[in-house]
Amino acid sequence: MPELNVSCLALCTLGLQDYEFETYTILLNNGPMAVNDLKEALNKSRPTAQRILGQLLNRGLVYRKRKTFLNGGYVYVYEAIPMERFKDKMKENLKNWYERSIKIIENIPVK
């Protein structure tokens, strides 16, 4: 059986790839960041950083806020949900998976 770690659990319970989990933790540790700042932290292109953020947004793991400048214009900044909410999502998904798995196991036909 493979070794269990946070990255493995994030993949199994939330469908996160390593680079998505890395992005989440960067946002969690650094606070709100614009795409340009995040792409530098990830050492990725802007389109790649935007794609990753979109995936995290769709999973409800980050928020997007519009920051307006006094002289006009705006930028979107992204912020990770708190770690406790992240853990709760993982636990809830794991619990649901476990309950569904038990039902499947119980319904294995016996011959």
PDB file of N, CA and C in Angstrom:
ATOM      1  N   MET A   1       0.845  -1.181   0.000  1.00  0.00           N
ATOM      2  CA  MET A   1       0.000   0.000   0.000  1.00  0.00           C
ATOM      3  C   MET A   1       0.894   1.251   0.000  1.00  0.00           C
ATOM      4  N   PRO A   2       0.562   2.249  -0.838  1.00  0.00           N
ATOM      5  CA  PRO A   2       1.405   3.453  -0.893  1.00  0.00           C
ATOM      6  C   PRO A   2       1.333   4.237   0.421  1.00  0.00           C
ATOM      7  N   GLU A   3       2.414   4.991   0.675  1.00  0.00           N
ATOM      8  CA  GLU A   3       2.463   5.803   1.887  1.00  0.00           C
ATOM      9  C   GLU A   3       1.420   6.915   1.803  1.00  0.00           C
ATOM     10  N   LEU A   4       0.723   7.124   2.898  1.00  0.00           N
ATOM     11  CA  LEU A   4      -0.312   8.151   2.960  1.00  0.00           C
ATOM     12  C   LEU A   4       0.303   9.459   3.445  1.00  0.00           C
ATOM     13  N   ASN A   5       0.029  10.545   2.722  1.00  0.00           N
ATOM     14  CA  ASN A   5       0.484  11.872   3.130  1.00  0.00           C
ATOM     15  C   ASN A   5      -0.569  12.897   2.724  1.00  0.00           C
ATOM     16  N   VAL A   6      -0.342  14.141   3.075  1.00  0.00           N
ATOM     17  CA  VAL A   6      -1.327  15.193   2.806  1.00  0.00           C
ATOM     18  C   VAL A   6      -1.582  15.339   1.316  1.00  0.00           C
ATOM     19  N   SER A   7      -0.541  15.276   0.525  1.00  0.00           N
ATOM     20  CA  SER A   7      -0.691  15.420  -0.918  1.00  0.00           C
ATOM     21  C   SER A   7      -1.567  14.306  -1.489  1.00  0.00           C
ATOM     22  N   CYS A   8      -1.352  13.084  -1.016  1.00  0.00           N
ATOM     23  CA  CYS A   8      -2.148  11.942  -1.454  1.00  0.00           C
ATOM     24  C   CYS A   8      -3.607  12.111  -1.040  1.00  0.00           C
ATOM     25  N   LEU A   9      -3.833  12.544   0.197  1.00  0.00           N
ATOM     26  CA  LEU A   9      -5.203  12.763   0.671  1.00  0.00           C
ATOM     27  C   LEU A   9      -5.883  13.895  -0.084  1.00  0.00           C
ATOM     28  N   ALA A  10      -5.137  14.946  -0.408  1.00  0.00           N
ATOM     29  CA  ALA A  10      -5.706  16.057  -1.172  1.00  0.00           C
ATOM     30  C   ALA A  10      -6.141  15.583  -2.557  1.00  0.00           C
ATOM     31  N   LEU A  11      -5.349  14.683  -3.149  1.00  0.00           N
ATOM     32  CA  LEU A  11      -5.713  14.121  -4.448  1.00  0.00           C
ATOM     33  C   LEU A  11      -6.952  13.248  -4.326  1.00  0.00           C
ATOM     34  N   CYS A  12      -6.966  12.365  -3.337  1.00  0.00           N
ATOM     35  CA  CYS A  12      -8.072  11.408  -3.191  1.00  0.00           C
ATOM     36  C   CYS A  12      -9.375  12.067  -2.749  1.00  0.00           C
ATOM     37  N   THR A  13      -9.303  13.045  -1.880  1.00  0.00           N
ATOM     38  CA  THR A  13     -10.529  13.631  -1.324  1.00  0.00           C
ATOM     39  C   THR A  13     -11.020  14.864  -2.066  1.00  0.00           C
ATOM     40  N   LEU A  14     -10.109  15.616  -2.688  1.00  0.00           N
ATOM     41  CA  LEU A  14     -10.497  16.853  -3.357  1.00  0.00           C
ATOM     42  C   LEU A  14     -10.143  16.871  -4.849  1.00  0.00           C
ATOM     43  N   GLY A  15      -9.456  15.838  -5.301  1.00  0.00           N
ATOM     44  CA  GLY A  15      -9.054  15.784  -6.701  1.00  0.00           C
ATOM     45  C   GLY A  15      -7.920  16.728  -7.046  1.00  0.00           C
ATOM     46  N   LEU A  16      -7.140  17.152  -6.046  1.00  0.00           N
ATOM     47  CA  LEU A  16      -6.062  18.114  -6.280  1.00  0.00           C
ATOM     48  C   LEU A  16      -4.784  17.443  -6.738  1.00  0.00           C
ATOM     49  N   GLN A  17      -4.226  17.958  -7.805  1.00  0.00           N
ATOM     50  CA  GLN A  17      -2.887  17.552  -8.225  1.00  0.00           C
ATOM     51  C   GLN A  17      -1.867  18.275  -7.335  1.00  0.00           C
ATOM     52  N   ASP A  18      -0.633  17.801  -7.344  1.00  0.00           N
ATOM     53  CA  ASP A  18       0.403  18.406  -6.494  1.00  0.00           C
ATOM     54  C   ASP A  18       0.542  19.906  -6.737  1.00  0.00           C
ATOM     55  N   TYR A  19       0.535  20.337  -8.007  1.00  0.00           N
ATOM     56  CA  TYR A  19       0.711  21.754  -8.322  1.00  0.00           C
ATOM     57  C   TYR A  19      -0.472  22.592  -7.824  1.00  0.00           C
ATOM     58  N   GLU A  20      -1.676  22.002  -7.756  1.00  0.00           N
ATOM     59  CA  GLU A  20      -2.831  22.731  -7.231  1.00  0.00           C
ATOM     60  C   GLU A  20      -2.725  22.870  -5.718  1.00  0.00           C
ATOM     61  N   PHE A  21      -2.288  21.803  -5.058  1.00  0.00           N
ATOM     62  CA  PHE A  21      -2.097  21.861  -3.609  1.00  0.00           C
ATOM     63  C   PHE A  21      -0.986  22.849  -3.267  1.00  0.00           C
ATOM     64  N   GLU A  22       0.080  22.867  -4.054  1.00  0.00           N
ATOM     65  CA  GLU A  22       1.168  23.833  -3.852  1.00  0.00           C
ATOM     66  C   GLU A  22       0.634  25.266  -3.980  1.00  0.00           C
ATOM     67  N   THR A  23      -0.200  25.506  -4.983  1.00  0.00           N
ATOM     68  CA  THR A  23      -0.767  26.833  -5.187  1.00  0.00           C
ATOM     69  C   THR A  23      -1.639  27.232  -4.003  1.00  0.00           C
ATOM     70  N   TYR A  24      -2.472  26.303  -3.540  1.00  0.00           N
ATOM     71  CA  TYR A  24      -3.314  26.575  -2.372  1.00  0.00           C
ATOM     72  C   TYR A  24      -2.447  26.961  -1.175  1.00  0.00           C
ATOM     73  N   THR A  25      -1.390  26.208  -0.911  1.00  0.00           N
ATOM     74  CA  THR A  25      -0.558  26.485   0.268  1.00  0.00           C
ATOM     75  C   THR A  25       0.206  27.803   0.128  1.00  0.00           C
ATOM     76  N   ILE A  26       0.618  28.148  -1.088  1.00  0.00           N
ATOM     77  CA  ILE A  26       1.266  29.446  -1.307  1.00  0.00           C
ATOM     78  C   ILE A  26       0.302  30.569  -0.961  1.00  0.00           C
ATOM     79  N   LEU A  27      -0.940  30.456  -1.442  1.00  0.00           N
ATOM     80  CA  LEU A  27      -1.944  31.480  -1.127  1.00  0.00           C
ATOM     81  C   LEU A  27      -2.260  31.505   0.363  1.00  0.00           C
ATOM     82  N   LEU A  28      -2.341  30.354   0.970  1.00  0.00           N
ATOM     83  CA  LEU A  28      -2.636  30.275   2.399  1.00  0.00           C
ATOM     84  C   LEU A  28      -1.532  30.955   3.214  1.00  0.00           C
ATOM     85  N   ASN A  29      -0.289  30.704   2.857  1.00  0.00           N
ATOM     86  CA  ASN A  29       0.847  31.234   3.619  1.00  0.00           C
ATOM     87  C   ASN A  29       1.162  32.695   3.329  1.00  0.00           C
ATOM     88  N   ASN A  30       0.817  33.166   2.116  1.00  0.00           N
ATOM     89  CA  ASN A  30       1.180  34.527   1.722  1.00  0.00           C
ATOM     90  C   ASN A  30       0.022  35.506   1.739  1.00  0.00           C
ATOM     91  N   GLY A  31      -1.179  35.018   1.910  1.00  0.00           N
ATOM     92  CA  GLY A  31      -2.332  35.904   1.859  1.00  0.00           C
ATOM     93  C   GLY A  31      -2.729  36.190   0.422  1.00  0.00           C
ATOM     94  N   PRO A  32      -3.661  37.131   0.238  1.00  0.00           N
ATOM     95  CA  PRO A  32      -4.175  37.420  -1.104  1.00  0.00           C
ATOM     96  C   PRO A  32      -3.061  37.790  -2.078  1.00  0.00           C
ATOM     97  N   MET A  33      -3.165  37.254  -3.291  1.00  0.00           N
ATOM     98  CA  MET A  33      -2.168  37.514  -4.328  1.00  0.00           C
ATOM     99  C   MET A  33      -2.843  37.710  -5.677  1.00  0.00           C
ATOM    100  N   ALA A  34      -2.274  38.590  -6.475  1.00  0.00           N
ATOM    101  CA  ALA A  34      -2.694  38.759  -7.861  1.00  0.00           C
ATOM    102  C   ALA A  34      -2.031  37.665  -8.699  1.00  0.00           C
ATOM    103  N   VAL A  35      -2.566  37.443  -9.890  1.00  0.00           N
ATOM    104  CA  VAL A  35      -2.045  36.399 -10.768  1.00  0.00           C
ATOM    105  C   VAL A  35      -0.558  36.606 -11.049  1.00  0.00           C
ATOM    106  N   ASN A  36      -0.149  37.846 -11.311  1.00  0.00           N
ATOM    107  CA  ASN A  36       1.259  38.104 -11.629  1.00  0.00           C
ATOM    108  C   ASN A  36       2.183  37.722 -10.474  1.00  0.00           C
ATOM    109  N   ASP A  37       1.759  38.008  -9.240  1.00  0.00           N
ATOM    110  CA  ASP A  37       2.567  37.636  -8.076  1.00  0.00           C
ATOM    111  C   ASP A  37       2.606  36.124  -7.911  1.00  0.00           C
ATOM    112  N   LEU A  38       1.469  35.492  -8.124  1.00  0.00           N
ATOM    113  CA  LEU A  38       1.386  34.046  -7.962  1.00  0.00           C
ATOM    114  C   LEU A  38       2.210  33.316  -9.021  1.00  0.00           C
ATOM    115  N   LYS A  39       2.177  33.801 -10.255  1.00  0.00           N
ATOM    116  CA  LYS A  39       2.958  33.138 -11.313  1.00  0.00           C
ATOM    117  C   LYS A  39       4.438  33.169 -10.987  1.00  0.00           C
ATOM    118  N   GLU A  40       4.881  34.245 -10.369  1.00  0.00           N
ATOM    119  CA  GLU A  40       6.290  34.331  -9.960  1.00  0.00           C
ATOM    120  C   GLU A  40       6.582  33.328  -8.852  1.00  0.00           C
ATOM    121  N   ALA A  41       5.689  33.232  -7.866  1.00  0.00           N
ATOM    122  CA  ALA A  41       5.887  32.303  -6.752  1.00  0.00           C
ATOM    123  C   ALA A  41       5.886  30.851  -7.227  1.00  0.00           C
ATOM    124  N   LEU A  42       5.081  30.569  -8.243  1.00  0.00           N
ATOM    125  CA  LEU A  42       4.982  29.206  -8.783  1.00  0.00           C
ATOM    126  C   LEU A  42       6.046  28.906  -9.837  1.00  0.00           C
ATOM    127  N   ASN A  43       6.655  29.981 -10.369  1.00  0.00           N
ATOM    128  CA  ASN A  43       7.585  29.852 -11.481  1.00  0.00           C
ATOM    129  C   ASN A  43       6.887  29.215 -12.688  1.00  0.00           C
ATOM    130  N   LYS A  44       5.674  29.725 -12.967  1.00  0.00           N
ATOM    131  CA  LYS A  44       4.850  29.247 -14.084  1.00  0.00           C
ATOM    132  C   LYS A  44       4.452  30.443 -14.943  1.00  0.00           C
ATOM    133  N   SER A  45       3.919  30.160 -16.111  1.00  0.00           N
ATOM    134  CA  SER A  45       3.428  31.239 -16.974  1.00  0.00           C
ATOM    135  C   SER A  45       2.110  31.782 -16.415  1.00  0.00           C
ATOM    136  N   ARG A  46       1.743  32.972 -16.873  1.00  0.00           N
ATOM    137  CA  ARG A  46       0.477  33.569 -16.438  1.00  0.00           C
ATOM    138  C   ARG A  46      -0.721  32.691 -16.808  1.00  0.00           C
ATOM    139  N   PRO A  47      -0.804  32.183 -18.063  1.00  0.00           N
ATOM    140  CA  PRO A  47      -1.946  31.319 -18.391  1.00  0.00           C
ATOM    141  C   PRO A  47      -2.024  30.067 -17.509  1.00  0.00           C
ATOM    142  N   THR A  48      -0.880  29.494 -17.151  1.00  0.00           N
ATOM    143  CA  THR A  48      -0.876  28.315 -16.284  1.00  0.00           C
ATOM    144  C   THR A  48      -1.373  28.680 -14.891  1.00  0.00           C
ATOM    145  N   ALA A  49      -0.896  29.807 -14.362  1.00  0.00           N
ATOM    146  CA  ALA A  49      -1.348  30.254 -13.038  1.00  0.00           C
ATOM    147  C   ALA A  49      -2.854  30.528 -13.054  1.00  0.00           C
ATOM    148  N   GLN A  50      -3.353  31.148 -14.116  1.00  0.00           N
ATOM    149  CA  GLN A  50      -4.791  31.422 -14.231  1.00  0.00           C
ATOM    150  C   GLN A  50      -5.598  30.127 -14.293  1.00  0.00           C
ATOM    151  N   ARG A  51      -5.098  29.146 -15.032  1.00  0.00           N
ATOM    152  CA  ARG A  51      -5.801  27.859 -15.145  1.00  0.00           C
ATOM    153  C   ARG A  51      -5.876  27.170 -13.775  1.00  0.00           C
ATOM    154  N   ILE A  52      -4.770  27.171 -13.049  1.00  0.00           N
ATOM    155  CA  ILE A  52      -4.749  26.554 -11.719  1.00  0.00           C
ATOM    156  C   ILE A  52      -5.723  27.270 -10.788  1.00  0.00           C
ATOM    157  N   LEU A  53      -5.712  28.591 -10.821  1.00  0.00           N
ATOM    158  CA  LEU A  53      -6.636  29.363  -9.976  1.00  0.00           C
ATOM    159  C   LEU A  53      -8.085  29.059 -10.331  1.00  0.00           C
ATOM    160  N   GLY A  54      -8.371  28.915 -11.610  1.00  0.00           N
ATOM    161  CA  GLY A  54      -9.727  28.567 -12.035  1.00  0.00           C
ATOM    162  C   GLY A  54     -10.164  27.221 -11.474  1.00  0.00           C
ATOM    163  N   GLN A  55      -9.244  26.271 -11.472  1.00  0.00           N
ATOM    164  CA  GLN A  55      -9.557  24.951 -10.921  1.00  0.00           C
ATOM    165  C   GLN A  55      -9.813  25.039  -9.412  1.00  0.00           C
ATOM    166  N   LEU A  56      -9.007  25.819  -8.716  1.00  0.00           N
ATOM    167  CA  LEU A  56      -9.193  25.984  -7.270  1.00  0.00           C
ATOM    168  C   LEU A  56     -10.479  26.747  -6.958  1.00  0.00           C
ATOM    169  N   LEU A  57     -10.808  27.723  -7.790  1.00  0.00           N
ATOM    170  CA  LEU A  57     -12.079  28.453  -7.631  1.00  0.00           C
ATOM    171  C   LEU A  57     -13.261  27.505  -7.793  1.00  0.00           C
ATOM    172  N   ASN A  58     -13.213  26.665  -8.822  1.00  0.00           N
ATOM    173  CA  ASN A  58     -14.303  25.716  -9.078  1.00  0.00           C
ATOM    174  C   ASN A  58     -14.489  24.728  -7.940  1.00  0.00           C
ATOM    175  N   ARG A  59     -13.429  24.414  -7.232  1.00  0.00           N
ATOM    176  CA  ARG A  59     -13.508  23.492  -6.098  1.00  0.00           C
ATOM    177  C   ARG A  59     -13.845  24.203  -4.789  1.00  0.00           C
ATOM    178  N   GLY A  60     -13.962  25.530  -4.837  1.00  0.00           N
ATOM    179  CA  GLY A  60     -14.292  26.292  -3.636  1.00  0.00           C
ATOM    180  C   GLY A  60     -13.140  26.407  -2.653  1.00  0.00           C
ATOM    181  N   LEU A  61     -11.913  26.328  -3.147  1.00  0.00           N
ATOM    182  CA  LEU A  61     -10.748  26.373  -2.262  1.00  0.00           C
ATOM    183  C   LEU A  61     -10.076  27.739  -2.219  1.00  0.00           C
ATOM    184  N   VAL A  62     -10.443  28.614  -3.142  1.00  0.00           N
ATOM    185  CA  VAL A  62      -9.959  29.996  -3.127  1.00  0.00           C
ATOM    186  C   VAL A  62     -11.120  30.933  -3.445  1.00  0.00           C
ATOM    187  N   TYR A  63     -10.937  32.185  -3.037  1.00  0.00           N
ATOM    188  CA  TYR A  63     -11.877  33.262  -3.346  1.00  0.00           C
ATOM    189  C   TYR A  63     -11.196  34.228  -4.291  1.00  0.00           C
ATOM    190  N   ARG A  64     -11.989  34.896  -5.101  1.00  0.00           N
ATOM    191  CA  ARG A  64     -11.473  35.952  -5.963  1.00  0.00           C
ATOM    192  C   ARG A  64     -12.141  37.249  -5.552  1.00  0.00           C
ATOM    193  N   LYS A  65     -11.311  38.257  -5.312  1.00  0.00           N
ATOM    194  CA  LYS A  65     -11.823  39.579  -4.938  1.00  0.00           C
ATOM    195  C   LYS A  65     -11.287  40.612  -5.919  1.00  0.00           C
ATOM    196  N   ARG A  66     -12.117  41.574  -6.212  1.00  0.00           N
ATOM    197  CA  ARG A  66     -11.720  42.651  -7.119  1.00  0.00           C
ATOM    198  C   ARG A  66     -11.148  43.801  -6.292  1.00  0.00           C
ATOM    199  N   LYS A  67      -9.937  44.192  -6.609  1.00  0.00           N
ATOM    200  CA  LYS A  67      -9.269  45.306  -5.919  1.00  0.00           C
ATOM    201  C   LYS A  67      -9.210  46.486  -6.891  1.00  0.00           C
ATOM    202  N   THR A  68      -9.876  47.583  -6.534  1.00  0.00           N
ATOM    203  CA  THR A  68      -9.952  48.754  -7.409  1.00  0.00           C
ATOM    204  C   THR A  68      -8.881  49.763  -7.006  1.00  0.00           C
ATOM    205  N   PHE A  69      -8.224  50.337  -7.995  1.00  0.00           N
ATOM    206  CA  PHE A  69      -7.194  51.343  -7.760  1.00  0.00           C
ATOM    207  C   PHE A  69      -7.818  52.736  -7.750  1.00  0.00           C
ATOM    208  N   LEU A  70      -7.279  53.637  -6.941  1.00  0.00           N
ATOM    209  CA  LEU A  70      -7.811  54.999  -6.826  1.00  0.00           C
ATOM    210  C   LEU A  70      -7.739  55.753  -8.147  1.00  0.00           C
ATOM    211  N   ASN A  71      -6.695  55.524  -8.935  1.00  0.00           N
ATOM    212  CA  ASN A  71      -6.541  56.242 -10.199  1.00  0.00           C
ATOM    213  C   ASN A  71      -7.231  55.529 -11.364  1.00  0.00           C
ATOM    214  N   GLY A  72      -8.027  54.530 -11.042  1.00  0.00           N
ATOM    215  CA  GLY A  72      -8.748  53.789 -12.074  1.00  0.00           C
ATOM    216  C   GLY A  72      -8.129  52.430 -12.308  1.00  0.00           C
ATOM    217  N   GLY A  73      -8.917  51.537 -12.802  1.00  0.00           N
ATOM    218  CA  GLY A  73      -8.452  50.180 -13.065  1.00  0.00           C
ATOM    219  C   GLY A  73      -8.666  49.272 -11.863  1.00  0.00           C
ATOM    220  N   TYR A  74      -8.434  48.026 -12.084  1.00  0.00           N
ATOM    221  CA  TYR A  74      -8.607  47.044 -11.008  1.00  0.00           C
ATOM    222  C   TYR A  74      -7.760  45.821 -11.307  1.00  0.00           C
ATOM    223  N   VAL A  75      -7.638  44.992 -10.288  1.00  0.00           N
ATOM    224  CA  VAL A  75      -6.955  43.713 -10.416  1.00  0.00           C
ATOM    225  C   VAL A  75      -7.696  42.723  -9.523  1.00  0.00           C
ATOM    226  N   TYR A  76      -7.720  41.478  -9.949  1.00  0.00           N
ATOM    227  CA  TYR A  76      -8.300  40.441  -9.103  1.00  0.00           C
ATOM    228  C   TYR A  76      -7.205  39.859  -8.225  1.00  0.00           C
ATOM    229  N   VAL A  77      -7.531  39.675  -6.951  1.00  0.00           N
ATOM    230  CA  VAL A  77      -6.618  38.994  -6.037  1.00  0.00           C
ATOM    231  C   VAL A  77      -7.311  37.729  -5.556  1.00  0.00           C
ATOM    232  N   TYR A  78      -6.518  36.725  -5.292  1.00  0.00           N
ATOM    233  CA  TYR A  78      -7.016  35.407  -4.914  1.00  0.00           C
ATOM    234  C   TYR A  78      -6.550  35.083  -3.506  1.00  0.00           C
ATOM    235  N   GLU A  79      -7.453  34.496  -2.738  1.00  0.00           N
ATOM    236  CA  GLU A  79      -7.174  34.174  -1.344  1.00  0.00           C
ATOM    237  C   GLU A  79      -7.645  32.749  -1.054  1.00  0.00           C
ATOM    238  N   ALA A  80      -6.817  31.998  -0.344  1.00  0.00           N
ATOM    239  CA  ALA A  80      -7.163  30.622   0.022  1.00  0.00           C
ATOM    240  C   ALA A  80      -8.198  30.613   1.138  1.00  0.00           C
ATOM    241  N   ILE A  81      -9.062  29.607   1.124  1.00  0.00           N
ATOM    242  CA  ILE A  81      -9.961  29.431   2.264  1.00  0.00           C
ATOM    243  C   ILE A  81      -9.109  29.038   3.472  1.00  0.00           C
ATOM    244  N   PRO A  82      -9.587  29.268   4.688  1.00  0.00           N
ATOM    245  CA  PRO A  82      -8.809  28.879   5.871  1.00  0.00           C
ATOM    246  C   PRO A  82      -8.541  27.375   5.895  1.00  0.00           C
ATOM    247  N   MET A  83      -7.427  27.000   6.489  1.00  0.00           N
ATOM    248  CA  MET A  83      -7.033  25.588   6.542  1.00  0.00           C
ATOM    249  C   MET A  83      -8.096  24.731   7.222  1.00  0.00           C
ATOM    250  N   GLU A  84      -8.772  25.262   8.227  1.00  0.00           N
ATOM    251  CA  GLU A  84      -9.819  24.471   8.895  1.00  0.00           C
ATOM    252  C   GLU A  84     -10.943  24.110   7.931  1.00  0.00           C
ATOM    253  N   ARG A  85     -11.324  25.032   7.061  1.00  0.00           N
ATOM    254  CA  ARG A  85     -12.358  24.731   6.050  1.00  0.00           C
ATOM    255  C   ARG A  85     -11.844  23.717   5.042  1.00  0.00           C
ATOM    256  N   PHE A  86     -10.570  23.838   4.678  1.00  0.00           N
ATOM    257  CA  PHE A  86      -9.934  22.881   3.764  1.00  0.00           C
ATOM    258  C   PHE A  86      -9.989  21.482   4.374  1.00  0.00           C
ATOM    259  N   LYS A  87      -9.620  21.380   5.640  1.00  0.00           N
ATOM    260  CA  LYS A  87      -9.657  20.089   6.339  1.00  0.00           C
ATOM    261  C   LYS A  87     -11.083  19.549   6.421  1.00  0.00           C
ATOM    262  N   ASP A  88     -12.034  20.430   6.707  1.00  0.00           N
ATOM    263  CA  ASP A  88     -13.439  20.000   6.779  1.00  0.00           C
ATOM    264  C   ASP A  88     -13.916  19.438   5.449  1.00  0.00           C
ATOM    265  N   LYS A  89     -13.531  20.084   4.347  1.00  0.00           N
ATOM    266  CA  LYS A  89     -13.910  19.586   3.018  1.00  0.00           C
ATOM    267  C   LYS A  89     -13.310  18.202   2.780  1.00  0.00           C
ATOM    268  N   MET A  90     -12.062  18.032   3.160  1.00  0.00           N
ATOM    269  CA  MET A  90     -11.412  16.728   2.985  1.00  0.00           C
ATOM    270  C   MET A  90     -12.128  15.659   3.809  1.00  0.00           C
ATOM    271  N   LYS A  91     -12.424  15.978   5.067  1.00  0.00           N
ATOM    272  CA  LYS A  91     -13.079  15.002   5.946  1.00  0.00           C
ATOM    273  C   LYS A  91     -14.471  14.648   5.452  1.00  0.00           C
ATOM    274  N   GLU A  92     -15.224  15.638   5.005  1.00  0.00           N
ATOM    275  CA  GLU A  92     -16.575  15.394   4.502  1.00  0.00           C
ATOM    276  C   GLU A  92     -16.541  14.500   3.260  1.00  0.00           C
ATOM    277  N   ASN A  93     -15.644  14.796   2.327  1.00  0.00           N
ATOM    278  CA  ASN A  93     -15.529  13.977   1.120  1.00  0.00           C
ATOM    279  C   ASN A  93     -15.075  12.562   1.452  1.00  0.00           C
ATOM    280  N   LEU A  94     -14.158  12.427   2.395  1.00  0.00           N
ATOM    281  CA  LEU A  94     -13.691  11.107   2.799  1.00  0.00           C
ATOM    282  C   LEU A  94     -14.814  10.315   3.463  1.00  0.00           C
ATOM    283  N   LYS A  95     -15.584  10.984   4.306  1.00  0.00           N
ATOM    284  CA  LYS A  95     -16.717  10.328   4.966  1.00  0.00           C
ATOM    285  C   LYS A  95     -17.732   9.839   3.934  1.00  0.00           C
ATOM    286  N   ASN A  96     -18.066  10.686   2.962  1.00  0.00           N
ATOM    287  CA  ASN A  96     -19.014  10.300   1.912  1.00  0.00           C
ATOM    288  C   ASN A  96     -18.486   9.132   1.087  1.00  0.00           C
ATOM    289  N   TRP A  97     -17.205   9.181   0.746  1.00  0.00           N
ATOM    290  CA  TRP A  97     -16.602   8.097  -0.018  1.00  0.00           C
ATOM    291  C   TRP A  97     -16.647   6.796   0.779  1.00  0.00           C
ATOM    292  N   TYR A  98     -16.330   6.872   2.046  1.00  0.00           N
ATOM    293  CA  TYR A  98     -16.353   5.688   2.917  1.00  0.00           C
ATOM    294  C   TYR A  98     -17.753   5.081   2.968  1.00  0.00           C
ATOM    295  N   GLU A  99     -18.762   5.917   3.183  1.00  0.00           N
ATOM    296  CA  GLU A  99     -20.135   5.420   3.276  1.00  0.00           C
ATOM    297  C   GLU A  99     -20.580   4.768   1.971  1.00  0.00           C
ATOM    298  N   ARG A 100     -20.243   5.369   0.837  1.00  0.00           N
ATOM    299  CA  ARG A 100     -20.587   4.768  -0.460  1.00  0.00           C
ATOM    300  C   ARG A 100     -19.842   3.457  -0.667  1.00  0.00           C
ATOM    301  N   SER A 101     -18.581   3.422  -0.249  1.00  0.00           N
ATOM    302  CA  SER A 101     -17.775   2.203  -0.399  1.00  0.00           C
ATOM    303  C   SER A 101     -18.346   1.058   0.418  1.00  0.00           C
ATOM    304  N   ILE A 102     -18.768   1.355   1.641  1.00  0.00           N
ATOM    305  CA  ILE A 102     -19.349   0.320   2.505  1.00  0.00           C
ATOM    306  C   ILE A 102     -20.604  -0.262   1.855  1.00  0.00           C
ATOM    307  N   LYS A 103     -21.452   0.575   1.282  1.00  0.00           N
ATOM    308  CA  LYS A 103     -22.664   0.100   0.608  1.00  0.00           C
ATOM    309  C   LYS A 103     -22.311  -0.826  -0.559  1.00  0.00           C
ATOM    310  N   ILE A 104     -21.307  -0.463  -1.329  1.00  0.00           N
ATOM    311  CA  ILE A 104     -20.890  -1.304  -2.457  1.00  0.00           C
ATOM    312  C   ILE A 104     -20.398  -2.652  -1.945  1.00  0.00           C
ATOM    313  N   ILE A 105     -19.571  -2.614  -0.908  1.00  0.00           N
ATOM    314  CA  ILE A 105     -19.025  -3.844  -0.341  1.00  0.00           C
ATOM    315  C   ILE A 105     -20.146  -4.737   0.190  1.00  0.00           C
ATOM    316  N   GLU A 106     -21.098  -4.131   0.891  1.00  0.00           N
ATOM    317  CA  GLU A 106     -22.208  -4.897   1.444  1.00  0.00           C
ATOM    318  C   GLU A 106     -23.082  -5.535   0.380  1.00  0.00           C
ATOM    319  N   ASN A 107     -23.100  -4.938  -0.796  1.00  0.00           N
ATOM    320  CA  ASN A 107     -23.951  -5.453  -1.877  1.00  0.00           C
ATOM    321  C   ASN A 107     -23.220  -6.363  -2.863  1.00  0.00           C
ATOM    322  N   ILE A 108     -22.003  -6.780  -2.515  1.00  0.00           N
ATOM    323  CA  ILE A 108     -21.300  -7.738  -3.373  1.00  0.00           C
ATOM    324  C   ILE A 108     -22.090  -9.032  -3.347  1.00  0.00           C
ATOM    325  N   PRO A 109     -22.488  -9.527  -4.515  1.00  0.00           N
ATOM    326  CA  PRO A 109     -23.276 -10.752  -4.538  1.00  0.00           C
ATOM    327  C   PRO A 109     -22.466 -11.971  -4.062  1.00  0.00           C
ATOM    328  N   VAL A 110     -23.125 -12.806  -3.302  1.00  0.00           N
ATOM    329  CA  VAL A 110     -22.503 -14.032  -2.807  1.00  0.00           C
ATOM    330  C   VAL A 110     -23.081 -15.197  -3.605  1.00  0.00           C
ATOM    331  N   LYS A 111     -22.230 -16.042  -4.117  1.00  0.00           N
ATOM    332  CA  LYS A 111     -22.679 -17.191  -4.909  1.00  0.00           C
ATOM    333  C   LYS A 111     -22.356 -18.461  -4.216  1.00  0.00           C
TER     334      LYS A 111
END
